[in-house]
Amino acid sequence: NAGVTQTPKFQVLKTGQSMTLQCAQDMNHNSMYWYRQDPGMGLRLIYYSASEGTTDKGEVPNGYNVSRLNKREFSLRLESAAPSQTSVYFCASSELQGEETQYFGPGTRLLVL
Amino acid sequence: GENVEQHPSTLSVQEGDSAVIKCTYSDSASNYFPWYKQELGKRPQLIIDIRSNVGEKKDQRIAVTLNKTAKHFSLHITETQPEDSAVYFCAASVDSWGKLQFGAGTQVVVTP
């Protein structure tokens, strides 16, 4: 049982480039989330998917898009990267929508030059 | 929307002493309050959570208290050990769909 996995672990982009961060979970969870973590700001929700086929914006969605490909996979896309998107990105999942434990992936460290 | 404030931002304690981290929230509709621990370079992991129908919850050396009237909740770690050194985040539920609002985090350093 791998839990929540993310690829890549580390990425360097130039301003204006695009990329997709991948996330997959093998716990048969319904809900999945994307967060960014910046120093002194905690974890901020970018997008979430309460169940397969649904996605919704979180606190900081600008500059990002998401796809819930199937129940297992939830990807985050940066169409035109900006230096302000330099951050550590975490994917998380929970069994049900609502007040449930969220299990986090190992994170992707992104540097935009 | 929900706003969660967490204090202190850093906390240094001697091994064996207790550590207390406090969080306040703004939305009286929040019902779920988890605490996550993040070791350096690792992912956040849930260590304890509490729901609004409970005032206190304990798990070995860790306890959480909730005061819904005052809209604050606290994490208590007793008999601290070096492996308790980490960043701790509190969070409050934003809605019934699983969205959480996190505090800014507390860096806890336990010195031998």
Coordinates of C-alpha atoms in Angstrom, one line a residue:
Chain A
N1 CA 0.0 0.0 0.0
A2 CA 1.9 3.1 -1.3
G3 CA -0.7 5.6 0.1
V4 CA -0.5 8.9 -1.8
T5 CA 2.3 9.3 -4.3
Q6 CA 3.4 12.4 -6.2
T7 CA 5.6 13.0 -9.2
P8 CA 8.0 14.7 -9.8
K9 CA 9.8 15.2 -6.4
F10 CA 11.5 18.3 -7.7
Q11 CA 11.2 20.5 -10.7
V12 CA 12.8 23.7 -12.1
L13 CA 10.8 25.7 -14.6
K14 CA 11.4 29.0 -16.4
T15 CA 8.8 31.7 -16.3
G16 CA 6.1 30.9 -18.9
Q17 CA 6.7 27.2 -19.1
S18 CA 3.9 24.7 -18.3
M19 CA 3.9 21.5 -16.3
T20 CA 1.6 19.0 -14.7
L21 CA 2.0 17.6 -11.2
Q22 CA 0.7 14.1 -10.8
C23 CA -0.9 12.6 -7.8
A24 CA -2.3 9.1 -7.2
Q25 CA -3.7 7.3 -4.2
D26 CA -4.3 3.6 -3.7
M27 CA -6.6 3.8 -0.7
N28 CA -9.9 3.9 -2.6
H29 CA -10.5 7.4 -1.3
N30 CA -13.2 9.6 -2.7
S31 CA -11.9 13.1 -2.0
M32 CA -8.6 14.5 -3.1
Y33 CA -6.9 17.9 -2.5
W34 CA -4.0 20.1 -3.8
Y35 CA -2.2 22.4 -1.4
R36 CA 0.7 24.7 -1.6
Q37 CA 3.1 25.4 1.3
D38 CA 5.0 28.6 1.6
P39 CA 7.2 29.6 4.6
G40 CA 5.1 31.2 7.4
M41 CA 1.8 30.6 5.6
G42 CA 0.8 27.1 6.4
L43 CA -0.9 25.0 3.9
R44 CA -3.3 26.7 1.5
L45 CA -5.9 24.8 -0.6
I46 CA -5.6 25.3 -4.3
Y47 CA -8.3 22.9 -5.6
Y48 CA -10.1 19.9 -4.4
S49 CA -12.3 17.1 -5.7
A50 CA -15.0 15.9 -3.4
S51 CA -15.6 12.8 -5.5
E52 CA -14.7 11.4 -9.0
G53 CA -16.0 13.8 -11.7
T54 CA -16.2 16.9 -9.5
T55 CA -13.6 19.6 -8.8
D56 CA -13.9 23.0 -7.1
K57 CA -11.7 26.0 -6.3
G58 CA -10.0 26.4 -3.0
E59 CA -8.4 29.5 -1.4
V60 CA -5.7 30.2 -4.1
P61 CA -6.8 28.7 -7.5
N62 CA -5.5 31.5 -9.8
G63 CA -2.9 30.2 -12.3
Y64 CA -3.8 26.5 -11.8
N65 CA -6.1 24.0 -13.3
V66 CA -6.9 20.4 -12.2
S67 CA -8.2 17.2 -13.6
R68 CA -9.7 14.3 -11.7
L69 CA -8.7 11.7 -14.2
N70 CA -10.4 8.8 -12.3
K71 CA -10.9 7.9 -8.6
R72 CA -7.2 7.3 -8.1
E73 CA -5.6 10.2 -9.9
F74 CA -5.8 14.0 -9.5
S75 CA -3.4 16.2 -11.5
L76 CA -2.5 19.9 -11.1
R77 CA -1.5 21.9 -14.1
L78 CA 0.4 25.2 -14.3
E79 CA -0.3 26.6 -17.8
S80 CA 2.2 29.5 -17.6
A81 CA 4.5 29.3 -14.6
A82 CA 5.4 32.4 -12.6
P83 CA 8.0 33.0 -9.9
S84 CA 5.2 33.4 -7.4
Q85 CA 4.3 29.8 -7.9
T86 CA 7.6 28.7 -6.4
S87 CA 6.5 26.5 -3.6
V88 CA 6.1 23.0 -2.2
Y89 CA 3.0 21.3 -3.5
F90 CA 1.2 18.6 -1.5
C91 CA -1.6 16.3 -2.7
A92 CA -3.8 14.8 -0.1
S93 CA -6.8 12.4 0.0
S94 CA -9.5 11.4 2.4
E95 CA -11.9 8.5 2.5
L96 CA -15.0 10.6 2.4
Q97 CA -15.8 14.3 1.8
G98 CA -16.3 16.0 5.1
E99 CA -14.5 15.9 8.4
E100 CA -12.1 13.1 7.8
T101 CA -8.4 12.5 8.1
Q102 CA -6.5 13.8 5.1
Y103 CA -3.4 11.7 4.1
F104 CA -0.7 13.7 2.4
G105 CA 1.7 12.7 -0.4
P106 CA 5.5 13.4 -0.1
G107 CA 5.3 16.7 -1.9
T108 CA 6.7 18.3 -5.1
R109 CA 9.3 21.1 -4.7
L110 CA 8.8 23.6 -7.6
L111 CA 11.2 26.4 -8.4
V112 CA 10.2 28.9 -11.1
L113 CA 13.0 31.1 -12.4
Chain B
G1 CA -14.5 32.9 5.3
E2 CA -12.7 31.0 8.0
N3 CA -9.5 32.5 9.5
V4 CA -7.3 30.4 11.8
E5 CA -4.6 32.1 13.9
Q6 CA -1.9 30.0 15.5
H7 CA 0.5 31.0 18.4
P8 CA 3.4 30.9 19.0
S9 CA 5.2 30.7 15.7
T10 CA 8.2 29.1 17.5
L11 CA 8.5 27.3 20.8
S12 CA 11.6 26.0 22.4
V13 CA 11.2 23.6 25.4
Q14 CA 13.5 21.5 27.5
E15 CA 13.1 17.8 27.2
G16 CA 10.6 16.5 29.7
D17 CA 8.7 19.8 29.9
S18 CA 5.3 20.5 28.4
A19 CA 4.5 22.4 25.2
V20 CA 1.2 24.2 24.4
I21 CA 0.1 25.6 21.1
K22 CA -3.0 27.7 20.7
C23 CA -5.3 28.4 17.8
T24 CA -8.3 30.6 17.3
Y25 CA -10.8 30.4 14.5
S26 CA -13.5 32.8 13.3
D27 CA -16.3 30.7 11.9
S28 CA -18.6 29.4 14.5
A29 CA -19.9 26.8 12.1
S30 CA -16.6 25.0 12.1
N31 CA -17.0 21.5 13.6
Y32 CA -13.7 19.7 13.0
F33 CA -10.3 20.6 14.3
P34 CA -7.3 18.4 13.3
W35 CA -3.6 18.8 14.3
Y36 CA -0.9 17.9 11.9
K37 CA 2.8 17.3 12.6
Q38 CA 5.4 17.9 9.9
E39 CA 9.0 16.8 10.4
L40 CA 11.7 18.5 8.3
G41 CA 11.4 17.6 4.7
K42 CA 8.5 15.3 5.3
R43 CA 4.8 15.3 4.6
P44 CA 2.2 16.6 7.2
Q45 CA 0.7 13.7 9.3
L46 CA -2.4 13.8 11.5
I47 CA -1.6 13.4 15.1
I48 CA -4.9 14.1 16.8
D49 CA -8.3 15.7 16.0
I50 CA -11.4 16.8 17.8
R51 CA -14.9 17.4 16.9
S52 CA -17.2 20.1 18.2
N53 CA -19.3 17.8 20.4
V54 CA -16.2 17.0 22.5
G55 CA -14.3 19.3 24.8
E56 CA -11.1 17.3 25.3
K57 CA -9.3 14.4 23.7
K58 CA -6.2 12.5 24.8
D59 CA -3.8 10.1 23.1
Q60 CA -0.9 9.2 25.3
R61 CA 1.3 12.3 25.7
I62 CA -0.8 14.4 23.3
A63 CA -4.1 16.2 24.2
V64 CA -6.3 18.7 22.5
T65 CA -8.9 20.9 24.1
L66 CA -11.7 22.9 22.4
N67 CA -13.6 25.9 23.7
K68 CA -16.4 26.5 21.2
T69 CA -17.7 29.5 23.0
A70 CA -14.4 31.3 22.8
K71 CA -13.6 29.8 19.4
H72 CA -10.2 28.5 20.4
F73 CA -8.5 25.1 20.7
S74 CA -5.1 24.0 21.9
L75 CA -2.6 21.2 21.6
H76 CA -0.8 20.0 24.7
I77 CA 2.3 17.8 24.6
T78 CA 3.5 16.5 27.9
E79 CA 6.9 15.0 28.7
T80 CA 8.4 16.3 25.5
Q81 CA 11.1 14.3 23.7
P82 CA 13.6 15.2 21.0
E83 CA 11.4 13.4 18.4
D84 CA 8.6 15.9 19.1
S85 CA 10.7 18.5 17.4
A86 CA 8.7 19.5 14.2
V87 CA 6.3 22.0 12.8
Y88 CA 2.8 21.6 14.1
F89 CA -0.3 22.9 12.2
C90 CA -3.8 23.4 13.5
A91 CA -6.7 23.5 11.1
A92 CA -10.5 24.1 11.2
S93 CA -13.1 22.8 8.8
V94 CA -14.5 25.3 6.4
D95 CA -17.5 23.3 5.2
S96 CA -18.9 19.8 5.2
W97 CA -17.0 19.0 1.9
G98 CA -13.7 18.4 3.7
K99 CA -12.1 21.8 3.1
L100 CA -9.7 22.8 5.9
Q101 CA -8.2 26.2 6.8
F102 CA -4.7 25.8 8.3
G103 CA -2.9 27.9 10.8
A104 CA 0.6 29.2 9.9
G105 CA 2.3 26.6 11.9
T106 CA 4.5 26.4 15.1
Q107 CA 8.1 25.3 15.0
V108 CA 8.7 23.3 18.2
V109 CA 12.3 22.6 19.2
V110 CA 12.9 20.2 22.1
T111 CA 16.4 20.6 23.5
P112 CA 18.0 17.7 25.5

